[in-house]
Tab-separated table of C-alpha atoms in Angstrom:
chain	number	residue	atom	x	y	z
A	1	MET	CA	-48.421	60.009	38.214
A	2	PRO	CA	-50.490	58.522	41.077
A	3	LEU	CA	-49.216	55.365	42.759
A	4	THR	CA	-51.130	52.150	42.342
A	5	PHE	CA	-51.768	50.409	45.648
A	6	VAL	CA	-52.098	46.670	46.004
A	7	LYS	CA	-53.163	44.600	48.978
A	8	TYR	CA	-50.880	42.210	50.857
A	9	LYS	CA	-51.919	39.561	53.368
A	10	ILE	CA	-49.372	38.648	56.066
A	11	ASN	CA	-50.221	36.589	59.165
A	12	GLU	CA	-53.952	36.797	58.465
A	13	THR	CA	-53.773	40.645	58.300
A	14	TRP	CA	-54.361	42.641	55.137
A	15	PHE	CA	-52.066	45.555	54.325
A	16	GLU	CA	-52.024	47.976	51.478
A	17	GLY	CA	-49.000	49.392	49.762
A	18	PRO	CA	-47.573	50.594	46.466
A	19	GLY	CA	-47.323	48.001	43.719
A	20	ARG	CA	-43.522	48.035	43.550
A	21	ALA	CA	-41.034	45.256	44.225
A	22	TRP	CA	-39.732	44.918	47.768
A	23	LEU	CA	-36.504	43.291	48.890
A	24	VAL	CA	-36.883	41.874	52.418
A	25	HIS	CA	-33.848	40.698	54.374
A	26	GLY	CA	-34.550	38.606	57.469
A	27	ALA	CA	-37.866	37.864	59.147
A	28	ALA	CA	-40.158	40.909	59.330
A	29	GLN	CA	-42.239	41.052	62.530
A	30	ARG	CA	-44.152	44.263	61.665
A	31	LEU	CA	-44.600	46.166	58.490
A	32	PRO	CA	-43.340	49.772	58.423
A	33	GLU	CA	-45.798	52.618	58.613
A	34	THR	CA	-45.827	55.827	56.600
A	35	GLY	CA	-46.535	57.913	59.703
A	36	ALA	CA	-49.155	59.977	57.890
A	37	PRO	CA	-52.458	60.453	59.714
A	38	GLY	CA	-54.959	57.747	58.881
A	39	SER	CA	-52.354	55.735	57.026
A	40	ARG	CA	-51.807	53.067	59.700
A	41	GLY	CA	-51.319	49.722	58.045
A	42	ARG	CA	-50.070	51.178	54.774
A	43	LEU	CA	-46.627	50.128	53.597
A	44	ALA	CA	-44.013	52.810	53.320
A	45	PRO	CA	-42.467	53.208	49.859
A	46	PRO	CA	-39.238	51.237	49.508
A	47	PRO	CA	-35.974	53.164	49.830
A	48	GLU	CA	-33.916	54.009	46.823
A	49	ALA	CA	-31.999	51.061	45.425
A	50	ARG	CA	-28.448	50.785	46.713
A	51	PRO	CA	-25.720	48.435	45.449
A	52	LEU	CA	-25.364	45.281	47.519
A	53	PRO	CA	-22.151	44.904	49.533
A	54	ALA	CA	-19.523	42.485	48.281
A	55	ALA	CA	-19.957	38.883	49.394
A	56	PRO	CA	-17.826	38.097	52.456
A	57	ALA	CA	-15.043	35.535	52.312
A	58	LEU	CA	-16.046	31.955	53.045
A	59	ALA	CA	-15.967	31.311	56.765
A	60	VAL	CA	-15.992	28.088	58.746
A	61	ALA	CA	-17.257	27.645	62.294
A	62	SER	CA	-17.434	24.141	63.673
A	63	ARG	CA	-16.446	22.535	66.939
A	64	GLY	CA	-14.393	25.377	68.301
A	65	VAL	CA	-12.795	26.470	65.020
A	66	ARG	CA	-13.409	30.212	64.701
A	67	GLY	CA	-14.937	31.617	61.572
A	68	GLY	CA	-12.753	33.211	58.951
A	69	PRO	CA	-11.330	32.648	55.491
A	70	LEU	CA	-10.843	28.945	54.792
A	71	THR	CA	-7.066	28.736	54.589
A	72	ALA	CA	-5.093	25.520	54.283
A	73	ARG	CA	-4.115	25.699	57.956
A	74	ARG	CA	-7.681	26.353	59.055
A	75	SER	CA	-8.867	23.444	56.914
A	76	GLU	CA	-6.427	21.142	58.712
A	77	GLU	CA	-7.658	22.441	62.076
A	78	LEU	CA	-11.235	21.749	61.042
A	79	GLU	CA	-10.461	18.186	59.998
A	80	ALA	CA	-8.605	17.594	63.250
A	81	SER	CA	-11.481	18.993	65.315
A	82	MET	CA	-14.029	16.806	63.536
A	83	ASP	CA	-11.961	13.680	64.315
A	84	LEU	CA	-13.568	11.656	61.553
A	85	GLY	CA	-11.221	8.687	61.814
A	86	SER	CA	-11.334	5.708	59.463
A	87	PRO	CA	-14.557	3.675	59.141
A	88	GLU	CA	-14.504	0.353	60.906
A	89	GLN	CA	-14.639	-2.645	58.607
A	90	ASP	CA	-17.391	-5.167	59.198
A	91	PRO	CA	-15.941	-7.938	61.423
A	92	GLU	CA	-17.753	-10.586	59.381
A	93	MET	CA	-16.198	-9.224	56.184
A	94	LYS	CA	-12.760	-9.271	57.818
A	95	ALA	CA	-13.234	-12.926	58.754
A	96	GLU	CA	-14.510	-13.875	55.304
A	97	TYR	CA	-11.386	-12.525	53.592
A	98	SER	CA	-8.799	-13.625	56.123
A	99	SER	CA	-6.067	-16.077	55.095
A	100	VAL	CA	-6.764	-19.774	55.648
A	101	TYR	CA	-4.215	-22.553	55.982
A	102	VAL	CA	-4.849	-25.219	53.313
A	103	GLY	CA	-1.815	-27.531	53.470
A	104	ARG	CA	1.923	-28.037	53.309
A	105	GLU	CA	4.166	-26.936	50.475
A	106	ASP	CA	5.793	-30.377	50.250
A	107	ASP	CA	2.434	-32.025	49.604
A	108	ILE	CA	1.323	-29.792	46.744
A	109	LYS	CA	4.704	-30.002	45.033
A	110	LYS	CA	4.214	-33.756	44.729
A	111	SER	CA	0.652	-33.711	43.402
A	112	GLU	CA	0.926	-30.263	41.724
A	113	ARG	CA	-2.616	-29.475	42.859
A	114	MET	CA	-4.885	-29.591	45.876
A	115	THR	CA	-8.457	-28.700	46.749
A	116	ALA	CA	-9.673	-26.839	49.799
A	117	VAL	CA	-12.666	-25.115	51.322
A	118	VAL	CA	-11.861	-21.517	52.249
A	119	HIS	CA	-14.598	-19.768	54.221
A	120	ASP	CA	-17.208	-22.103	52.703
A	121	ARG	CA	-15.928	-21.479	49.151
A	122	GLU	CA	-14.351	-24.325	47.193
A	123	VAL	CA	-11.049	-23.563	45.518
A	124	VAL	CA	-8.358	-25.473	43.670
A	125	ILE	CA	-4.668	-24.649	44.102
A	126	PHE	CA	-2.211	-25.470	41.317
A	127	TYR	CA	1.575	-25.641	41.504
A	128	HIS	CA	2.942	-25.122	37.996
A	129	LYS	CA	6.529	-24.338	37.039
A	130	GLY	CA	7.417	-23.005	40.470
A	131	GLU	CA	4.339	-20.795	40.829
A	132	TYR	CA	1.141	-21.159	42.844
A	133	HIS	CA	-2.311	-20.363	41.477
A	134	ALA	CA	-5.719	-20.566	43.142
A	135	MET	CA	-9.171	-20.210	41.586
A	136	ASP	CA	-12.779	-21.295	42.009
A	137	ILE	CA	-12.960	-25.049	41.612
A	138	ARG	CA	-15.960	-25.040	39.241
A	139	CYS	CA	-15.528	-23.932	35.617
A	140	TYR	CA	-17.351	-20.727	34.715
A	141	HIS	CA	-18.925	-22.336	31.633
A	142	SER	CA	-21.003	-25.194	33.065
A	143	GLY	CA	-19.535	-25.903	36.477
A	144	GLY	CA	-17.017	-28.533	35.382
A	145	PRO	CA	-14.506	-29.777	38.015
A	146	LEU	CA	-11.292	-27.926	37.181
A	147	HIS	CA	-9.250	-29.947	39.675
A	148	LEU	CA	-9.634	-32.896	37.291
A	149	GLY	CA	-8.427	-30.972	34.225
A	150	GLU	CA	-4.995	-30.824	32.577
A	151	ILE	CA	-2.663	-27.835	32.398
A	152	GLU	CA	-1.541	-26.870	28.895
A	153	ASP	CA	0.075	-23.822	27.305
A	154	PHE	CA	-1.942	-21.818	24.779
A	155	ASP	CA	-0.449	-18.794	23.091
A	156	GLY	CA	2.405	-18.995	25.587
A	157	ARG	CA	0.075	-18.869	28.610
A	158	PRO	CA	-0.460	-21.799	31.003
A	159	CYS	CA	-4.138	-22.720	31.204
A	160	ILE	CA	-6.288	-25.279	32.972
A	161	VAL	CA	-8.468	-27.157	30.498
A	162	CYS	CA	-11.917	-28.039	31.810
A	163	PRO	CA	-12.492	-31.808	31.465
A	164	TRP	CA	-16.128	-31.359	30.473
A	165	HIS	CA	-16.095	-29.012	27.476
A	166	LYS	CA	-12.376	-28.241	27.033
A	167	PHE	CA	-12.695	-24.587	27.940
A	168	LYS	CA	-9.297	-22.945	28.492
A	169	ILE	CA	-8.731	-20.740	31.538
A	170	THR	CA	-5.462	-18.932	32.229
A	171	LEU	CA	-3.961	-19.796	35.603
A	172	ALA	CA	-2.634	-16.311	36.283
A	173	THR	CA	-5.652	-14.152	35.448
A	174	GLY	CA	-8.710	-16.397	35.039
A	175	GLU	CA	-9.306	-15.273	31.457
A	176	GLY	CA	-11.187	-17.499	29.061
A	177	LEU	CA	-9.242	-18.114	25.832
A	178	TYR	CA	-10.646	-19.079	22.456
A	179	GLN	CA	-9.463	-19.315	18.866
A	180	SER	CA	-10.794	-16.729	16.466
A	181	ILE	CA	-11.185	-17.602	12.784
A	182	ASN	CA	-11.952	-15.124	10.025
A	183	PRO	CA	-14.826	-16.657	7.985
A	184	LYS	CA	-13.887	-14.488	5.005
A	185	ASP	CA	-10.386	-15.945	4.961
A	186	PRO	CA	-10.528	-19.652	5.876
A	187	SER	CA	-6.878	-20.085	4.974
A	188	ALA	CA	-5.768	-17.607	7.659
A	189	LYS	CA	-4.213	-19.005	10.807
A	190	PRO	CA	-6.573	-19.049	13.828
A	191	LYS	CA	-5.767	-16.426	16.426
A	192	TRP	CA	-5.979	-16.828	20.193
A	193	CYS	CA	-8.201	-14.231	21.834
A	194	SER	CA	-9.443	-13.489	25.337
A	195	LYS	CA	-13.061	-13.386	26.482
A	196	GLY	CA	-12.025	-11.410	29.533
A	197	ILE	CA	-11.802	-12.611	33.123
A	198	LYS	CA	-14.300	-15.408	33.681
A	199	GLN	CA	-12.868	-17.362	36.616
A	200	ARG	CA	-12.349	-15.768	40.030
A	201	ILE	CA	-8.679	-15.904	41.059
A	202	HIS	CA	-7.592	-16.054	44.703
A	203	THR	CA	-4.286	-15.249	46.413
A	204	VAL	CA	-1.811	-17.928	47.507
A	205	LYS	CA	0.892	-17.242	50.081
A	206	VAL	CA	3.599	-19.596	51.358
A	207	ASP	CA	4.997	-18.989	54.834
A	208	ASN	CA	7.524	-21.340	56.415
A	209	GLY	CA	6.352	-24.238	54.271
A	210	ASN	CA	2.661	-23.603	54.990
A	211	ILE	CA	0.241	-22.645	52.228
A	212	TYR	CA	-2.432	-20.025	52.862
A	213	VAL	CA	-5.244	-18.903	50.568
A	214	THR	CA	-7.011	-15.546	50.744
A	215	LEU	CA	-10.286	-15.203	48.866
A	216	SER	CA	-10.644	-12.479	46.270
A	217	ASN	CA	-12.771	-9.567	47.455
A	218	GLU	CA	-13.084	-7.904	44.062
A	219	PRO	CA	-16.563	-6.315	43.852
A	220	VAL	CA	-16.842	-7.333	40.190
A	221	LYS	CA	-19.074	-10.323	39.452
A	222	TYR	CA	-17.365	-13.135	37.559
A	223	ASP	CA	-19.092	-15.997	35.770
A	224	SER	CA	-17.601	-18.610	38.100
A	225	ASP	CA	-19.379	-16.987	41.069
A	226	PHE	CA	-22.601	-18.657	39.945
A	227	TYR	CA	-21.153	-22.118	40.582
A	228	ALA	CA	-19.575	-21.181	43.908
A	229	THR	CA	-22.879	-21.645	45.764
A	230	GLY	CA	-23.798	-24.612	47.936
A	231	ASN	CA	-25.847	-26.349	45.239
A	232	PHE	CA	-22.757	-27.084	43.148
A	233	LYS	CA	-20.294	-28.096	45.849
A	234	VAL	CA	-18.026	-31.052	45.210
A	235	ILE	CA	-16.140	-30.843	48.513
A	236	LYS	CA	-17.943	-31.164	51.807
A	237	SER	CA	-16.796	-29.061	54.729
A	238	PRO	CA	-15.931	-31.062	57.848
A	239	SER	CA	-18.804	-30.909	60.322
């Protein structure tokens, strides 16, 4: 059966060869010739198909680490040679979340609360039953001044009650609590439920009678963040 020849164009030069599939490995500079008289430029028929060799083992070569199978030891050598190191934290971010001295322990134990500006963010610190709690000073609901509210227990959990709309916020977690009533059973006892964390909570540390507050750096957005901007400030930073 006669072969069917097709034309190929490579590098602006036309060649003619049999219409069979070719497998090319690497960059071909010149096409092979059949060697027959007058056949210059014709593609030689492809060799008989042979099975491909098995894939070699994964090798690594980087910064002086010789290629070869990626063993556990070689992986450690590679990591050491790359010397990645730990990423440097933004200095401004470090400063923003550094601890700030806000007052003396003796003072807050008398008043059971104090206000402070920590890195331009207003917070209120409560001292309740031997424990310290710090949170954003403005209520998540409508920006009410929490430092003027009363602390009460609801469902066994101490909460600050916003003086504006009586919203309850747990001191320990910043959750908003509410009473749930089943409309299909009005006689049932109301049940306390959580709306989830609404108020941003900050860390309080006491060292040698000094009180320090560290702002929360949780990436999650809380409702109280809206009222932590300059437009709603109730405490003015000293100039």
